[in-house]
Amino acid sequence: IDWEVRGLEAARAAHAVVRDKAPALMGRIFCGGVHASVETAVPGRSLASVLSSRASRTAKWRWIDALARWLEEVARVTAQPPALVAPEWPRRHEELEAAWRPFGARRGVWERALTAPSVFQHNDLWPRNVMVDGGRFHLVDWERARAGGLPLGDVIFFILEAVATMEPSIEE
């Protein structure tokens, strides 16, 4: 199954809070040896272009806050039992724990994370995949989306990427 189709189907099957931010799948094409999906247009420009623009810091933080609030709502309305977390997480917890230990993560932290409810996760939520238009936003690139994701996965990734895009000197 094509990953983009699978992700868009997961978004369409999710709560309206998720569904309303995703384009609709119109069909599939095969051209030049490559499969592609045809989706409804998503208006606007990427949030990355806004965050790296001369827009005011206040305006930039409003977008970050809007996405964070939306992710909080997604978590609230899509929470499911922990058993629905993607199957690769239990296998990777030791690897993740070892990688985060130098930053203060304690032994067992990832195992405890697996007892948290799972939530819908876009799983590729960085500012280039957020399209803003007026006061609204939509998301693109749904190929990694899943119904049973980690509760803070999108939040942490999005905020880190958004702040790094807005303040590139932080990366240095």
PDB file of C-alpha atoms in Angstrom:
ATOM      1  CA  ILE A   1       0.000   0.000   0.000  1.00  0.00           C
ATOM      2  CA  ASP A   2       1.233   3.499  -0.791  1.00  0.00           C
ATOM      3  CA  TRP A   3       2.278   5.391   2.356  1.00  0.00           C
ATOM      4  CA  GLU A   4       0.629   8.675   1.378  1.00  0.00           C
ATOM      5  CA  VAL A   5      -2.667   6.899   0.685  1.00  0.00           C
ATOM      6  CA  ARG A   6      -2.428   5.048   3.996  1.00  0.00           C
ATOM      7  CA  GLY A   7      -1.715   8.293   5.883  1.00  0.00           C
ATOM      8  CA  LEU A   8      -4.552  10.207   4.231  1.00  0.00           C
ATOM      9  CA  GLU A   9      -6.919   7.307   4.911  1.00  0.00           C
ATOM     10  CA  ALA A  10      -5.874   7.392   8.587  1.00  0.00           C
ATOM     11  CA  ALA A  11      -6.560  11.146   8.659  1.00  0.00           C
ATOM     12  CA  ARG A  12      -9.962  10.681   6.989  1.00  0.00           C
ATOM     13  CA  ALA A  13     -10.880   7.957   9.506  1.00  0.00           C
ATOM     14  CA  ALA A  14      -9.835  10.132  12.454  1.00  0.00           C
ATOM     15  CA  HIS A  15     -11.826  12.729  14.383  1.00  0.00           C
ATOM     16  CA  ALA A  16     -12.970  15.848  12.484  1.00  0.00           C
ATOM     17  CA  VAL A  17     -10.273  17.854  14.299  1.00  0.00           C
ATOM     18  CA  VAL A  18      -7.685  15.867  12.298  1.00  0.00           C
ATOM     19  CA  ARG A  19      -9.761  15.312   9.146  1.00  0.00           C
ATOM     20  CA  ASP A  20     -10.352  19.049   8.629  1.00  0.00           C
ATOM     21  CA  LYS A  21      -6.610  19.754   8.354  1.00  0.00           C
ATOM     22  CA  ALA A  22      -5.880  17.118   5.682  1.00  0.00           C
ATOM     23  CA  PRO A  23      -6.334  17.310   1.917  1.00  0.00           C
ATOM     24  CA  ALA A  24      -8.681  14.801   0.310  1.00  0.00           C
ATOM     25  CA  LEU A  25      -7.254  12.040  -1.856  1.00  0.00           C
ATOM     26  CA  MET A  26      -8.608  12.455  -5.392  1.00  0.00           C
ATOM     27  CA  GLY A  27      -6.814   9.569  -7.049  1.00  0.00           C
ATOM     28  CA  ARG A  28      -3.509   7.930  -7.951  1.00  0.00           C
ATOM     29  CA  ILE A  29      -1.304   8.225 -11.017  1.00  0.00           C
ATOM     30  CA  PHE A  30       1.729   6.355 -12.289  1.00  0.00           C
ATOM     31  CA  CYS A  31       4.076   8.463 -14.393  1.00  0.00           C
ATOM     32  CA  GLY A  32       7.666   7.813 -15.398  1.00  0.00           C
ATOM     33  CA  GLY A  33       7.943   4.829 -13.091  1.00  0.00           C
ATOM     34  CA  VAL A  34       6.773   6.818 -10.069  1.00  0.00           C
ATOM     35  CA  HIS A  35       3.500   6.501  -8.163  1.00  0.00           C
ATOM     36  CA  ALA A  36       1.923   9.745  -7.009  1.00  0.00           C
ATOM     37  CA  SER A  37      -1.254  10.770  -5.262  1.00  0.00           C
ATOM     38  CA  VAL A  38      -3.550  13.512  -6.515  1.00  0.00           C
ATOM     39  CA  GLU A  39      -5.003  15.507  -3.639  1.00  0.00           C
ATOM     40  CA  THR A  40      -7.173  18.557  -3.191  1.00  0.00           C
ATOM     41  CA  ALA A  41      -5.204  21.796  -3.087  1.00  0.00           C
ATOM     42  CA  VAL A  42      -4.125  23.209   0.243  1.00  0.00           C
ATOM     43  CA  PRO A  43      -4.154  27.025   0.166  1.00  0.00           C
ATOM     44  CA  GLY A  44      -1.482  29.347   1.472  1.00  0.00           C
ATOM     45  CA  ARG A  45       2.241  29.278   2.003  1.00  0.00           C
ATOM     46  CA  SER A  46       4.398  27.169   4.247  1.00  0.00           C
ATOM     47  CA  LEU A  47       4.701  28.124   7.881  1.00  0.00           C
ATOM     48  CA  ALA A  48       8.472  27.799   7.432  1.00  0.00           C
ATOM     49  CA  SER A  49       8.396  30.765   5.042  1.00  0.00           C
ATOM     50  CA  VAL A  50       6.422  32.797   7.596  1.00  0.00           C
ATOM     51  CA  LEU A  51       8.727  31.863  10.484  1.00  0.00           C
ATOM     52  CA  SER A  52      11.827  32.796   8.505  1.00  0.00           C
ATOM     53  CA  SER A  53      10.287  36.042   7.186  1.00  0.00           C
ATOM     54  CA  ARG A  54      10.361  39.571   8.600  1.00  0.00           C
ATOM     55  CA  ALA A  55       6.953  39.053  10.211  1.00  0.00           C
ATOM     56  CA  SER A  56       6.764  40.128  13.846  1.00  0.00           C
ATOM     57  CA  ARG A  57       7.851  37.699  16.556  1.00  0.00           C
ATOM     58  CA  THR A  58       4.348  38.016  17.993  1.00  0.00           C
ATOM     59  CA  ALA A  59       2.785  36.869  14.709  1.00  0.00           C
ATOM     60  CA  LYS A  60       5.225  33.970  14.473  1.00  0.00           C
ATOM     61  CA  TRP A  61       4.521  32.842  18.040  1.00  0.00           C
ATOM     62  CA  ARG A  62       0.773  33.040  17.337  1.00  0.00           C
ATOM     63  CA  TRP A  63       1.187  30.380  14.636  1.00  0.00           C
ATOM     64  CA  ILE A  64       3.310  28.177  16.893  1.00  0.00           C
ATOM     65  CA  ASP A  65       0.731  28.543  19.659  1.00  0.00           C
ATOM     66  CA  ALA A  66      -2.142  27.774  17.247  1.00  0.00           C
ATOM     67  CA  LEU A  67      -0.465  24.534  16.162  1.00  0.00           C
ATOM     68  CA  ALA A  68       0.360  23.562  19.752  1.00  0.00           C
ATOM     69  CA  ARG A  69      -3.264  24.151  20.781  1.00  0.00           C
ATOM     70  CA  TRP A  70      -4.482  22.108  17.812  1.00  0.00           C
ATOM     71  CA  LEU A  71      -2.138  19.252  18.769  1.00  0.00           C
ATOM     72  CA  GLU A  72      -3.485  19.405  22.326  1.00  0.00           C
ATOM     73  CA  GLU A  73      -7.029  19.078  20.944  1.00  0.00           C
ATOM     74  CA  VAL A  74      -5.962  16.207  18.656  1.00  0.00           C
ATOM     75  CA  ALA A  75      -4.523  14.377  21.661  1.00  0.00           C
ATOM     76  CA  ARG A  76      -7.668  14.986  23.699  1.00  0.00           C
ATOM     77  CA  VAL A  77     -10.119  13.730  21.062  1.00  0.00           C
ATOM     78  CA  THR A  78      -8.069  10.792  19.722  1.00  0.00           C
ATOM     79  CA  ALA A  79      -6.634   9.290  22.937  1.00  0.00           C
ATOM     80  CA  GLN A  80      -6.731   5.489  22.901  1.00  0.00           C
ATOM     81  CA  PRO A  81      -5.392   2.693  25.107  1.00  0.00           C
ATOM     82  CA  PRO A  82      -1.569   2.429  25.119  1.00  0.00           C
ATOM     83  CA  ALA A  83      -1.681  -0.941  23.363  1.00  0.00           C
ATOM     84  CA  LEU A  84      -2.384   0.879  20.108  1.00  0.00           C
ATOM     85  CA  VAL A  85       1.015   2.602  20.042  1.00  0.00           C
ATOM     86  CA  ALA A  86       2.944   1.709  16.896  1.00  0.00           C
ATOM     87  CA  PRO A  87       4.665  -1.681  17.270  1.00  0.00           C
ATOM     88  CA  GLU A  88       8.177  -0.378  16.624  1.00  0.00           C
ATOM     89  CA  TRP A  89       8.258   1.690  19.825  1.00  0.00           C
ATOM     90  CA  PRO A  90       8.563  -1.166  22.333  1.00  0.00           C
ATOM     91  CA  ARG A  91      11.408  -2.619  20.253  1.00  0.00           C
ATOM     92  CA  ARG A  92      13.239   0.701  20.142  1.00  0.00           C
ATOM     93  CA  HIS A  93      12.848   1.843  23.757  1.00  0.00           C
ATOM     94  CA  GLU A  94      16.288   0.613  24.844  1.00  0.00           C
ATOM     95  CA  GLU A  95      17.958   2.319  21.878  1.00  0.00           C
ATOM     96  CA  LEU A  96      16.112   5.575  22.579  1.00  0.00           C
ATOM     97  CA  GLU A  97      16.868   5.431  26.277  1.00  0.00           C
ATOM     98  CA  ALA A  98      20.591   4.981  25.614  1.00  0.00           C
ATOM     99  CA  ALA A  99      20.591   7.906  23.165  1.00  0.00           C
ATOM    100  CA  TRP A 100      18.882  10.219  25.659  1.00  0.00           C
ATOM    101  CA  ARG A 101      20.818   9.132  28.759  1.00  0.00           C
ATOM    102  CA  PRO A 102      23.578  11.756  28.190  1.00  0.00           C
ATOM    103  CA  PHE A 103      20.849  14.405  28.344  1.00  0.00           C
ATOM    104  CA  GLY A 104      19.523  13.237  31.700  1.00  0.00           C
ATOM    105  CA  ALA A 105      16.963  10.576  30.742  1.00  0.00           C
ATOM    106  CA  ARG A 106      16.644   8.001  33.497  1.00  0.00           C
ATOM    107  CA  ARG A 107      16.498   4.257  33.041  1.00  0.00           C
ATOM    108  CA  GLY A 108      12.948   3.114  32.277  1.00  0.00           C
ATOM    109  CA  VAL A 109      11.708   6.472  30.961  1.00  0.00           C
ATOM    110  CA  TRP A 110      10.738   5.082  27.549  1.00  0.00           C
ATOM    111  CA  GLU A 111       8.992   2.057  29.048  1.00  0.00           C
ATOM    112  CA  ARG A 112       6.901   4.429  31.158  1.00  0.00           C
ATOM    113  CA  ALA A 113       6.135   6.512  28.057  1.00  0.00           C
ATOM    114  CA  LEU A 114       4.602   3.417  26.484  1.00  0.00           C
ATOM    115  CA  THR A 115       1.960   3.309  29.233  1.00  0.00           C
ATOM    116  CA  ALA A 116       0.600   6.713  28.166  1.00  0.00           C
ATOM    117  CA  PRO A 117      -2.455   6.784  25.915  1.00  0.00           C
ATOM    118  CA  SER A 118      -1.700   6.731  22.208  1.00  0.00           C
ATOM    119  CA  VAL A 119      -3.006   9.558  20.026  1.00  0.00           C
ATOM    120  CA  PHE A 120      -3.293  10.391  16.355  1.00  0.00           C
ATOM    121  CA  GLN A 121       0.134  11.464  15.099  1.00  0.00           C
ATOM    122  CA  HIS A 122       0.958  13.249  11.823  1.00  0.00           C
ATOM    123  CA  ASN A 123       4.542  12.105  12.449  1.00  0.00           C
ATOM    124  CA  ASP A 124       6.176  14.575  10.038  1.00  0.00           C
ATOM    125  CA  LEU A 125       4.946  17.855  11.474  1.00  0.00           C
ATOM    126  CA  TRP A 126       7.577  20.416  10.708  1.00  0.00           C
ATOM    127  CA  PRO A 127       6.919  23.964   9.489  1.00  0.00           C
ATOM    128  CA  ARG A 128       7.334  23.114   5.787  1.00  0.00           C
ATOM    129  CA  ASN A 129       4.382  20.702   6.088  1.00  0.00           C
ATOM    130  CA  VAL A 130       2.073  23.358   7.553  1.00  0.00           C
ATOM    131  CA  MET A 131       0.360  25.630   5.048  1.00  0.00           C
ATOM    132  CA  VAL A 132      -1.040  28.892   6.404  1.00  0.00           C
ATOM    133  CA  ASP A 133      -3.593  31.141   4.751  1.00  0.00           C
ATOM    134  CA  GLY A 134      -5.139  34.078   6.587  1.00  0.00           C
ATOM    135  CA  GLY A 135      -5.855  32.775  10.060  1.00  0.00           C
ATOM    136  CA  ARG A 136      -6.172  29.108   9.033  1.00  0.00           C
ATOM    137  CA  PHE A 137      -3.737  26.267   8.541  1.00  0.00           C
ATOM    138  CA  HIS A 138      -3.713  22.847   6.881  1.00  0.00           C
ATOM    139  CA  LEU A 139      -1.138  20.065   6.814  1.00  0.00           C
ATOM    140  CA  VAL A 140       0.506  18.237   3.925  1.00  0.00           C
ATOM    141  CA  ASP A 141       2.711  15.112   3.721  1.00  0.00           C
ATOM    142  CA  TRP A 142       0.584  12.601   5.584  1.00  0.00           C
ATOM    143  CA  GLU A 143       2.534   9.459   4.611  1.00  0.00           C
ATOM    144  CA  ARG A 144       3.775   8.828   8.179  1.00  0.00           C
ATOM    145  CA  ALA A 145       0.450   9.516   9.908  1.00  0.00           C
ATOM    146  CA  ARG A 146      -0.985   6.913  12.250  1.00  0.00           C
ATOM    147  CA  ALA A 147      -3.844   6.548  14.686  1.00  0.00           C
ATOM    148  CA  GLY A 148      -1.655   5.132  17.471  1.00  0.00           C
ATOM    149  CA  GLY A 149       1.227   7.542  17.983  1.00  0.00           C
ATOM    150  CA  LEU A 150       3.135   8.905  20.937  1.00  0.00           C
ATOM    151  CA  PRO A 151       1.286  11.673  22.819  1.00  0.00           C
ATOM    152  CA  LEU A 152       4.055  14.278  22.593  1.00  0.00           C
ATOM    153  CA  GLY A 153       5.713  13.117  19.373  1.00  0.00           C
ATOM    154  CA  ASP A 154       4.285  15.809  17.095  1.00  0.00           C
ATOM    155  CA  VAL A 155       4.413  18.523  19.780  1.00  0.00           C
ATOM    156  CA  ILE A 156       8.107  18.112  20.548  1.00  0.00           C
ATOM    157  CA  PHE A 157       9.192  17.762  16.927  1.00  0.00           C
ATOM    158  CA  PHE A 158       7.060  20.683  15.731  1.00  0.00           C
ATOM    159  CA  ILE A 159       8.110  23.135  18.430  1.00  0.00           C
ATOM    160  CA  LEU A 160      11.810  22.309  18.091  1.00  0.00           C
ATOM    161  CA  GLU A 161      11.670  22.705  14.310  1.00  0.00           C
ATOM    162  CA  ALA A 162       9.529  25.863  14.457  1.00  0.00           C
ATOM    163  CA  VAL A 163      11.820  27.620  16.921  1.00  0.00           C
ATOM    164  CA  ALA A 164      14.917  26.563  14.940  1.00  0.00           C
ATOM    165  CA  THR A 165      13.310  27.937  11.771  1.00  0.00           C
ATOM    166  CA  MET A 166      12.352  31.181  13.482  1.00  0.00           C
ATOM    167  CA  GLU A 167      15.659  31.573  15.314  1.00  0.00           C
ATOM    168  CA  PRO A 168      18.337  29.899  13.152  1.00  0.00           C
ATOM    169  CA  SER A 169      21.125  31.102  15.450  1.00  0.00           C
ATOM    170  CA  ILE A 170      19.836  28.672  18.108  1.00  0.00           C
ATOM    171  CA  GLU A 171      21.122  25.763  15.997  1.00  0.00           C
ATOM    172  CA  GLU A 172      24.686  27.109  16.030  1.00  0.00           C
TER     173      GLU A 172
END
